[in-house]
Short mmCIF file of the C-alpha atoms (twelve columns), coordinates in Angstrom:
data_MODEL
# 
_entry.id   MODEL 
# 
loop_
_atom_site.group_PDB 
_atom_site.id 
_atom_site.type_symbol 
_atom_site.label_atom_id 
_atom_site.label_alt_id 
_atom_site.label_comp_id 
_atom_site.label_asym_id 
_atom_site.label_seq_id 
_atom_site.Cartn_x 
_atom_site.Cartn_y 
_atom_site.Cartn_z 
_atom_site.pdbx_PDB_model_num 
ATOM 1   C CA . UNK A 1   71.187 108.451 266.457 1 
ATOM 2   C CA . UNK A 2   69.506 106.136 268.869 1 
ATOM 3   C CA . UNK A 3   71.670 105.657 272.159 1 
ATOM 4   C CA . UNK A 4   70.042 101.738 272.879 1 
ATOM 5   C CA . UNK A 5   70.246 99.577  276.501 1 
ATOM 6   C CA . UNK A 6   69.866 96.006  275.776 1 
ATOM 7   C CA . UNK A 7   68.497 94.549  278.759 1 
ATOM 8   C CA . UNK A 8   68.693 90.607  278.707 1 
ATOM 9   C CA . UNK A 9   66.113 89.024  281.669 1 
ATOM 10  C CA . UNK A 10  66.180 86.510  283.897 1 
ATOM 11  C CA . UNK A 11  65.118 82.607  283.251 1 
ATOM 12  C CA . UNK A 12  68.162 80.043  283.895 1 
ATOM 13  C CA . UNK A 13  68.910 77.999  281.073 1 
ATOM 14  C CA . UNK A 14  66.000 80.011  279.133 1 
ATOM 15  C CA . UNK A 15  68.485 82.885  278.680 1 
ATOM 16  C CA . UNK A 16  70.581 80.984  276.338 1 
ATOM 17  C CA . UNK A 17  67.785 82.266  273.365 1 
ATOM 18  C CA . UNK A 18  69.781 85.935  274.504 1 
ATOM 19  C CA . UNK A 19  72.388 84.222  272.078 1 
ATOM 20  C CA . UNK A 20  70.362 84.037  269.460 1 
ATOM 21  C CA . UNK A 21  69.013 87.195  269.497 1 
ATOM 22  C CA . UNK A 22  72.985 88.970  269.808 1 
ATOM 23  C CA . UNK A 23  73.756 87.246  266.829 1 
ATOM 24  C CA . UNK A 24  70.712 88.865  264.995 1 
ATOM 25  C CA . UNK A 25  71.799 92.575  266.425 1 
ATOM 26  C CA . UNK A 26  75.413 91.403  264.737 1 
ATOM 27  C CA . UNK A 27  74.162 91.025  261.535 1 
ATOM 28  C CA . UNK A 28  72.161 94.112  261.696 1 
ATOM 29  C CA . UNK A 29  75.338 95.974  263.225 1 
ATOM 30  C CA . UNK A 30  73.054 97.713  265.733 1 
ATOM 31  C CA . UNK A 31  75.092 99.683  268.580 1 
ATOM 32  C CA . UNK A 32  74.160 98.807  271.627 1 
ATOM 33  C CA . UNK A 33  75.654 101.820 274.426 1 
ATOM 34  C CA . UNK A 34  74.559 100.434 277.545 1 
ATOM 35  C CA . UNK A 35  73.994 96.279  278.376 1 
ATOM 36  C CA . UNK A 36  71.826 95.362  281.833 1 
ATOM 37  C CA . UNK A 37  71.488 91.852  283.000 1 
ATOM 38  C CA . UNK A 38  69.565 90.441  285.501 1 
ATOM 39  C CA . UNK A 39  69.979 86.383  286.745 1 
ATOM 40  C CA . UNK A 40  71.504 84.282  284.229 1 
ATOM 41  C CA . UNK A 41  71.354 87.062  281.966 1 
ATOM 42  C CA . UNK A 42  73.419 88.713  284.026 1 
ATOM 43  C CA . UNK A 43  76.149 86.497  282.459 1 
ATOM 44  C CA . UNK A 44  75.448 86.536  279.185 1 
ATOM 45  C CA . UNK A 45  75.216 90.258  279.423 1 
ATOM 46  C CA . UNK A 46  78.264 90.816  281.015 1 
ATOM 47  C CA . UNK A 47  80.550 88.882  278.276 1 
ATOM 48  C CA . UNK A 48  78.597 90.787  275.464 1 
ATOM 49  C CA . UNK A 49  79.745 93.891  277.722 1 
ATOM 50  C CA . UNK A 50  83.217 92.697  277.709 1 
ATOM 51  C CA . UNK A 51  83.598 92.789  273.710 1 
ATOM 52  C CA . UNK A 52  82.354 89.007  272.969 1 
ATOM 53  C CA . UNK A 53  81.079 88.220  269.718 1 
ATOM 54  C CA . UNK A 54  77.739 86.008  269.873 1 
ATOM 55  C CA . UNK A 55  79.700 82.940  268.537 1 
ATOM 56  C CA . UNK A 56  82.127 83.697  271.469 1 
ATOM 57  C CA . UNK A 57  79.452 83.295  273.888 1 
ATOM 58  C CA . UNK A 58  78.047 80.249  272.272 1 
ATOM 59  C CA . UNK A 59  81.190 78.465  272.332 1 
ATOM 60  C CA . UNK A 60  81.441 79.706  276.001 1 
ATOM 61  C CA . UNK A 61  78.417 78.350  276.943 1 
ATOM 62  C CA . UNK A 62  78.122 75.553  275.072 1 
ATOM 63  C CA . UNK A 63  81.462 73.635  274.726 1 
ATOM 64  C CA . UNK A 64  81.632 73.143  278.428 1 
ATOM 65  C CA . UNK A 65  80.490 70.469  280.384 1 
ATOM 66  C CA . UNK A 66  78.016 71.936  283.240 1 
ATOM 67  C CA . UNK A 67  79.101 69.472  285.496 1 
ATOM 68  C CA . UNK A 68  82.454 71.162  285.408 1 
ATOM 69  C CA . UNK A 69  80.323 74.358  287.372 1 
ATOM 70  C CA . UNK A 70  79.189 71.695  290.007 1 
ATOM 71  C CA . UNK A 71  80.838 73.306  293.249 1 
ATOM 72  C CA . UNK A 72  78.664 71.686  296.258 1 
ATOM 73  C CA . UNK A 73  77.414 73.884  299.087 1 
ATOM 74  C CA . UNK A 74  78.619 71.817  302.672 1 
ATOM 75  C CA . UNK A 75  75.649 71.482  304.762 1 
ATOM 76  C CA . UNK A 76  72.218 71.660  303.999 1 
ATOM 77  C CA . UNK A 77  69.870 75.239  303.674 1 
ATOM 78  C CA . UNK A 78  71.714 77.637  302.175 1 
ATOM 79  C CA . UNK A 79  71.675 75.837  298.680 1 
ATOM 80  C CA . UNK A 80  72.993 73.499  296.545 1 
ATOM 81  C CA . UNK A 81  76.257 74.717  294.664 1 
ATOM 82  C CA . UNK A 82  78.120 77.415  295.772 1 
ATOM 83  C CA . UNK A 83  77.833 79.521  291.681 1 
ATOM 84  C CA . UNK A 84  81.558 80.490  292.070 1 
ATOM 85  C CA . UNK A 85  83.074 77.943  289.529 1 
ATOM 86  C CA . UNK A 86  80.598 79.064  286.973 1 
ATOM 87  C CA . UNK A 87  81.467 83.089  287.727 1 
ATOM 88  C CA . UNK A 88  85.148 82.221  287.354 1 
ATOM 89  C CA . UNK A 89  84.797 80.774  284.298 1 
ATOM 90  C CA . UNK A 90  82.772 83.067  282.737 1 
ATOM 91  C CA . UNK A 91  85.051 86.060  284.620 1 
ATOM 92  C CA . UNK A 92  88.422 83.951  283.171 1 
ATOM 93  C CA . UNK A 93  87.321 83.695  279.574 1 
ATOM 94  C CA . UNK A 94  86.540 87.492  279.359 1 
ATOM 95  C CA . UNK A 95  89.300 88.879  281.150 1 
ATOM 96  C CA . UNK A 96  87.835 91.171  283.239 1 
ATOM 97  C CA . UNK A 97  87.513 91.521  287.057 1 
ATOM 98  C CA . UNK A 98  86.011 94.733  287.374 1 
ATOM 99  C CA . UNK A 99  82.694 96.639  286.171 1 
ATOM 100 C CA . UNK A 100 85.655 99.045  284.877 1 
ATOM 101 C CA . UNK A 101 86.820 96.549  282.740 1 
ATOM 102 C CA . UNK A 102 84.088 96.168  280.185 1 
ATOM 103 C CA . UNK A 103 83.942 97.768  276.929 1 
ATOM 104 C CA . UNK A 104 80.129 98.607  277.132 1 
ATOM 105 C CA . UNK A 105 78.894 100.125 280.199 1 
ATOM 106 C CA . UNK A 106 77.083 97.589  282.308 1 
ATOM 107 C CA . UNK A 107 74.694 96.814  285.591 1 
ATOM 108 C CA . UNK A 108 72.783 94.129  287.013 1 
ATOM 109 C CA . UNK A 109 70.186 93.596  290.123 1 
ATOM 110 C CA . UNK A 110 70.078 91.925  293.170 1 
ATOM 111 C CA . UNK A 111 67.410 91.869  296.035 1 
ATOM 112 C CA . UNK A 112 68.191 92.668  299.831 1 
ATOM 113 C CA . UNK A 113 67.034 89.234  301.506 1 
ATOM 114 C CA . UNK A 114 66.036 90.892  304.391 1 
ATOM 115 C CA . UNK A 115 64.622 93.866  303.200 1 
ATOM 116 C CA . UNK A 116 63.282 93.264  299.926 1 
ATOM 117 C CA . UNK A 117 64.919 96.129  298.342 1 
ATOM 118 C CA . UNK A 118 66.325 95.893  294.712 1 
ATOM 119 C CA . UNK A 119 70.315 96.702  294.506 1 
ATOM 120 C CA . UNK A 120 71.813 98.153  291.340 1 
ATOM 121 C CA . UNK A 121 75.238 96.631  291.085 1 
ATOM 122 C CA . UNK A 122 77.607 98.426  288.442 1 
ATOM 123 C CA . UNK A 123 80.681 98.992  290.427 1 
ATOM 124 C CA . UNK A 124 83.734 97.268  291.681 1 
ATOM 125 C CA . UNK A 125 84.146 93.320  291.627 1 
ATOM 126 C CA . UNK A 126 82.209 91.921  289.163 1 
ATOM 127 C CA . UNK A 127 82.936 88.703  290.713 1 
ATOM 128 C CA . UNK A 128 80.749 89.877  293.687 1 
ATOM 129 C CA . UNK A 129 78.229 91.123  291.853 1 
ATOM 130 C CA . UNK A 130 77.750 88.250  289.459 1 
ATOM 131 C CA . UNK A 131 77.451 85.906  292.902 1 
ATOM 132 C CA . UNK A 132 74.791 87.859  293.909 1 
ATOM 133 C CA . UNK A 133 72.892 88.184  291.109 1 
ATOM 134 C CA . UNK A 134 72.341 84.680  290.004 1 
ATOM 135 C CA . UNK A 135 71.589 83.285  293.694 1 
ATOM 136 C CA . UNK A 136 68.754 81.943  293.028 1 
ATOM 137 C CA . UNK A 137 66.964 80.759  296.399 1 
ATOM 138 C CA . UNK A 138 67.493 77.154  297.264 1 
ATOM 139 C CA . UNK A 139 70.287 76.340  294.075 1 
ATOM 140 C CA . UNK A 140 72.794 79.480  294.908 1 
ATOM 141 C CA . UNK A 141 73.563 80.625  298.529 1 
ATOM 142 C CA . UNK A 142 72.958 84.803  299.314 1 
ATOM 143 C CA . UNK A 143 75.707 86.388  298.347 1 
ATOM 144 C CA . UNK A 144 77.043 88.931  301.509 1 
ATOM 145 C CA . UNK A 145 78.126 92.310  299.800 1 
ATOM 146 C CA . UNK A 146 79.274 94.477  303.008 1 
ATOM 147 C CA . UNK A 147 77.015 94.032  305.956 1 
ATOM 148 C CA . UNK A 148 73.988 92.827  303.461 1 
ATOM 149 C CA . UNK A 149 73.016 89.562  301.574 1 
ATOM 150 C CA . UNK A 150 71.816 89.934  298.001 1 
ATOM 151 C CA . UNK A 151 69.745 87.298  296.145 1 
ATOM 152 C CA . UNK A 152 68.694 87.110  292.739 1 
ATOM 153 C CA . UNK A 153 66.767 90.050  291.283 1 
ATOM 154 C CA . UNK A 154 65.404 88.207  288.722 1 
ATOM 155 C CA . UNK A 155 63.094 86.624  291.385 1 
ATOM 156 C CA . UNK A 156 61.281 89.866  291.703 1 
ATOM 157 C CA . UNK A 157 62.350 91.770  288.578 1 
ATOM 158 C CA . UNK A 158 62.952 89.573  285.919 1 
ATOM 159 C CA . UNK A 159 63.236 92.274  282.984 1 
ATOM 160 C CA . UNK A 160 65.095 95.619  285.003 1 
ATOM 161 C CA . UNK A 161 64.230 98.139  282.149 1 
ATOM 162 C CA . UNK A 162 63.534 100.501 284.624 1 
ATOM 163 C CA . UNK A 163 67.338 100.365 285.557 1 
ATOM 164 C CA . UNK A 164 68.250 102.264 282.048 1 
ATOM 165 C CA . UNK A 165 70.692 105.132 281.653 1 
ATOM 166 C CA . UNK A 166 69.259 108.497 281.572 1 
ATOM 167 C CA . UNK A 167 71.020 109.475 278.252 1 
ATOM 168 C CA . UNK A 168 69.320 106.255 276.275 1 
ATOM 169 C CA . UNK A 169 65.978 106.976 274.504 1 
ATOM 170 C CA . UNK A 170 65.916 103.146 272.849 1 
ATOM 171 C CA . UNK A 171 65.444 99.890  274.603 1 
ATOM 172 C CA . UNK A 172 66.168 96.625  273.273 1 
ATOM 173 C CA . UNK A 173 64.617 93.899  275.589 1 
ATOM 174 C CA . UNK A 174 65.121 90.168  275.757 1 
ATOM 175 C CA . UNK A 175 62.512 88.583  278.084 1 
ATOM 176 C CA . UNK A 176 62.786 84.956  279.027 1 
ATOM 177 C CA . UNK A 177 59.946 84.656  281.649 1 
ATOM 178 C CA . UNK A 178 58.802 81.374  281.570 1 
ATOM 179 C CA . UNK A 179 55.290 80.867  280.022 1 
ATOM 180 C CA . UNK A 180 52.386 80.078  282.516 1 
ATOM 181 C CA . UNK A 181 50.365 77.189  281.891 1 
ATOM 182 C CA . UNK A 182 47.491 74.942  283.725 1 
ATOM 183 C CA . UNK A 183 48.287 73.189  286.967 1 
ATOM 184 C CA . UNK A 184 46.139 70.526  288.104 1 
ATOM 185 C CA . UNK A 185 46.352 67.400  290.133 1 
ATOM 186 C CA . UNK A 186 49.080 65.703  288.061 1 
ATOM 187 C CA . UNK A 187 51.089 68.895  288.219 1 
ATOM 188 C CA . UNK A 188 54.437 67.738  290.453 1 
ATOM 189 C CA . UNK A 189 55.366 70.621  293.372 1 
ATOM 190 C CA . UNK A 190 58.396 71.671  290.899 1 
ATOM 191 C CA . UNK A 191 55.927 72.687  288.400 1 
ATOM 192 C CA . UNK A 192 53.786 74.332  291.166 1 
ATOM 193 C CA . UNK A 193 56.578 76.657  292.606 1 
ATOM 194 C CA . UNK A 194 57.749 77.343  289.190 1 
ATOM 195 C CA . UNK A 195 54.335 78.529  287.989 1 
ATOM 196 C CA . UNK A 196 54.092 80.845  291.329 1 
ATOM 197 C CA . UNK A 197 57.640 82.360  290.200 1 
ATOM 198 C CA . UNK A 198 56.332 82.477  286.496 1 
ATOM 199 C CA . UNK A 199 52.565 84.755  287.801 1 
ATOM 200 C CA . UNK A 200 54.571 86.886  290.169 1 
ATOM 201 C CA . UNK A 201 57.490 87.694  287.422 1 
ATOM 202 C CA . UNK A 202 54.943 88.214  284.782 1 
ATOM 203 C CA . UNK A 203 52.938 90.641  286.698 1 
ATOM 204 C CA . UNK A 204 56.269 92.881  287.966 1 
ATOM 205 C CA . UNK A 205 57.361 92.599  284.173 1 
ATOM 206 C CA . UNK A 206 54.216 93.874  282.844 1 
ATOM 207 C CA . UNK A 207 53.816 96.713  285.687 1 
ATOM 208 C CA . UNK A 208 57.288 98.015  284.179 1 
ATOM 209 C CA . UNK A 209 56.805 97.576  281.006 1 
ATOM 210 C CA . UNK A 210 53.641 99.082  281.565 1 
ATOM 211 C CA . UNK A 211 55.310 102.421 282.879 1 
ATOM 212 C CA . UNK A 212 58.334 102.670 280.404 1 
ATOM 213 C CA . UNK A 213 58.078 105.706 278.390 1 
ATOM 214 C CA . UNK A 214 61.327 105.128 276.363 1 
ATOM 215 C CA . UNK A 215 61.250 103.598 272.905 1 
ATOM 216 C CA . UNK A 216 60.848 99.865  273.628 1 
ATOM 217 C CA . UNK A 217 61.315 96.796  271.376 1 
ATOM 218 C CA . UNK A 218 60.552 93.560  273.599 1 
ATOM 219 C CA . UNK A 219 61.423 90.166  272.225 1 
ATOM 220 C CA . UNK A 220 59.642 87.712  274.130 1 
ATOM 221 C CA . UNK A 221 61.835 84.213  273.443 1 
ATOM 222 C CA . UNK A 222 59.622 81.653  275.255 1 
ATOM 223 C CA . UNK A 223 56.129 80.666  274.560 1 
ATOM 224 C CA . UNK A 224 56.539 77.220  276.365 1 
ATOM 225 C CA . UNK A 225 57.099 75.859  279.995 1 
ATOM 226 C CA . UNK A 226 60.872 74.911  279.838 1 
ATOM 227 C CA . UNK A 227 62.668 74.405  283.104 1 
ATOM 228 C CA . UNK A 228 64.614 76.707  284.144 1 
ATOM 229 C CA . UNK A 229 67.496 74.502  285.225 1 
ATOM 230 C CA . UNK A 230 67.741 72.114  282.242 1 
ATOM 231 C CA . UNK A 231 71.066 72.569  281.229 1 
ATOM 232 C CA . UNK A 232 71.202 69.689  278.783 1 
ATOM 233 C CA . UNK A 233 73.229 70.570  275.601 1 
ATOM 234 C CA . UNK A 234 70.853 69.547  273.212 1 
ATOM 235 C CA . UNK A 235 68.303 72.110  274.784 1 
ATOM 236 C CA . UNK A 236 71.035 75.138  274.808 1 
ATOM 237 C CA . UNK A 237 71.340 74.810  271.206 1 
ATOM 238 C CA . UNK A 238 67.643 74.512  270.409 1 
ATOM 239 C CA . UNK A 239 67.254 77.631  272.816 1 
ATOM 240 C CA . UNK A 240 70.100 79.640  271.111 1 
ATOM 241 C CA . UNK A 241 67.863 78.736  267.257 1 
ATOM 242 C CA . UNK A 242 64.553 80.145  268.773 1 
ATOM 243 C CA . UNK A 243 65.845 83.056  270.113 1 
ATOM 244 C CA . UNK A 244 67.142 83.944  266.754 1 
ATOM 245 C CA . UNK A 245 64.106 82.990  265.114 1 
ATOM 246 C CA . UNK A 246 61.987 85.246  267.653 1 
ATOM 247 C CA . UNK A 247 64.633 88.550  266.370 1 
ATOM 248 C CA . UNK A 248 64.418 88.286  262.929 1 
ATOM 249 C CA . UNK A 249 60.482 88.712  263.533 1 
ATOM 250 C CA . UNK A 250 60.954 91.904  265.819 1 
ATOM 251 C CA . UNK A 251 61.338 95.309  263.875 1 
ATOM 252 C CA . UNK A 252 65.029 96.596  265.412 1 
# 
């Protein structure tokens, strides 16, 4: 029998297709032994971890209001909202505080600011390690783990196969990078820095895809520019539809 990781990537708002596609591995009752999560995927992953059901999640995410997350950052630099309402709700509705807690083994990434090197987080306060891995630069502050500050590792590694257990011989992969399209004169500077984010994730995803040599089944969710902090409701649902759509193609 397979021993499967489900790794769920990083793309904001885009990640709510990761719904979707639990709901498909529900239906098929497919095991998953191992979840990894990196940015906003980081929280869906870690509430499938914790024993949620895909409805569970959707109702999480989805009978909220996401102004209810808005916790300003004081100052200006560091970011806009300080992330910590949203981790505590997401950490309260689970019931879990620690990686120990969760009935799936699971681990996320986060990127050294200052040295550029990619932390594995699977230990201790999930609290701190959910912080950290949804900062995302300019919207999220660094989040200081001992002497260090950790940023979102979705920003270089958007899809952390790589990260696997060395007992699983199956992947299951969600990918949510954000499709790259034409820029030109009317392009606005958002769409700009979000298509450098979208060529440098796409090339570090395809270098480790590139050199996996596990069983791999990649469901790619987005095939259109969607932003990645549109957090309308309206748009979480449609997201949540296509990502189920895009699993029932995939072979499981």
């Amino acid at each position: 029998m397979d021993k499967i990781s489900l790794v769920l990537g990083g793309g904001g708002v885009r990640c709510y297709t990761q719904i979707g596609v639990l709901k498909v591995l529900e239906k098929k009752q497919i095991k998953i032994d191992e979840v990894i999560g990196s940015s906003f995927g980081s929280l869906i992953g870690v509430c499938f971890a914790s024993g949620k059901t895909s409805i569970e999640i959707e109702n999480m995410f989805t009978h909220v209001k996401v102004l209810r997350f808005l916790d300003p950052v004081s100052g200006f630099g560091r970011g806009l909202i300080k992330g910590e309402k949203l981790v505590d709700y997401v950490l309260d509705s689970i019931k879990c505080k620690k990686f120990s807690d969760l009935k799936i083994p699971f681990k996320t990434n986060a990127l050294d600011i200052n040295s550029g090197e990619e932390k594995v987080l699977n230990k201790g306060s999930l609290r701190e390690a959910l912080l950290a891995a949804i900062a995302l630069p300019g919207v999220i502050p660094p989040k200081k783990i001992g002497t260090k500050y950790y940023m979102d590792g979705g920003i270089y590694n958007p899809l952390p196969i790589h990260l696997v257990g060395k007992k699983i011989n199956k992947i299951i992969a969600v990918d949510c990078t954000d499709a790259i399209t034409k820029i030109d004169e009317k392009s606005n500077k958002v769409e700009v820095i979000q298509q450098m984010f979208s060529i440098l994730q796409t090339k570090e995803r395809n270098n480790v895809i590139k050199n996996t040599k596990i069983k791999l089944v990649l469901i790619e969710t987005i095939d259109k520019k969607i932003n990645v902090l549109d957090f309308r409701h309206s748009n979480m649902n449609d997201l949540i539809n296509i990502g189920e759509k895009k699993a029932k193609k995939v072979k499981l």
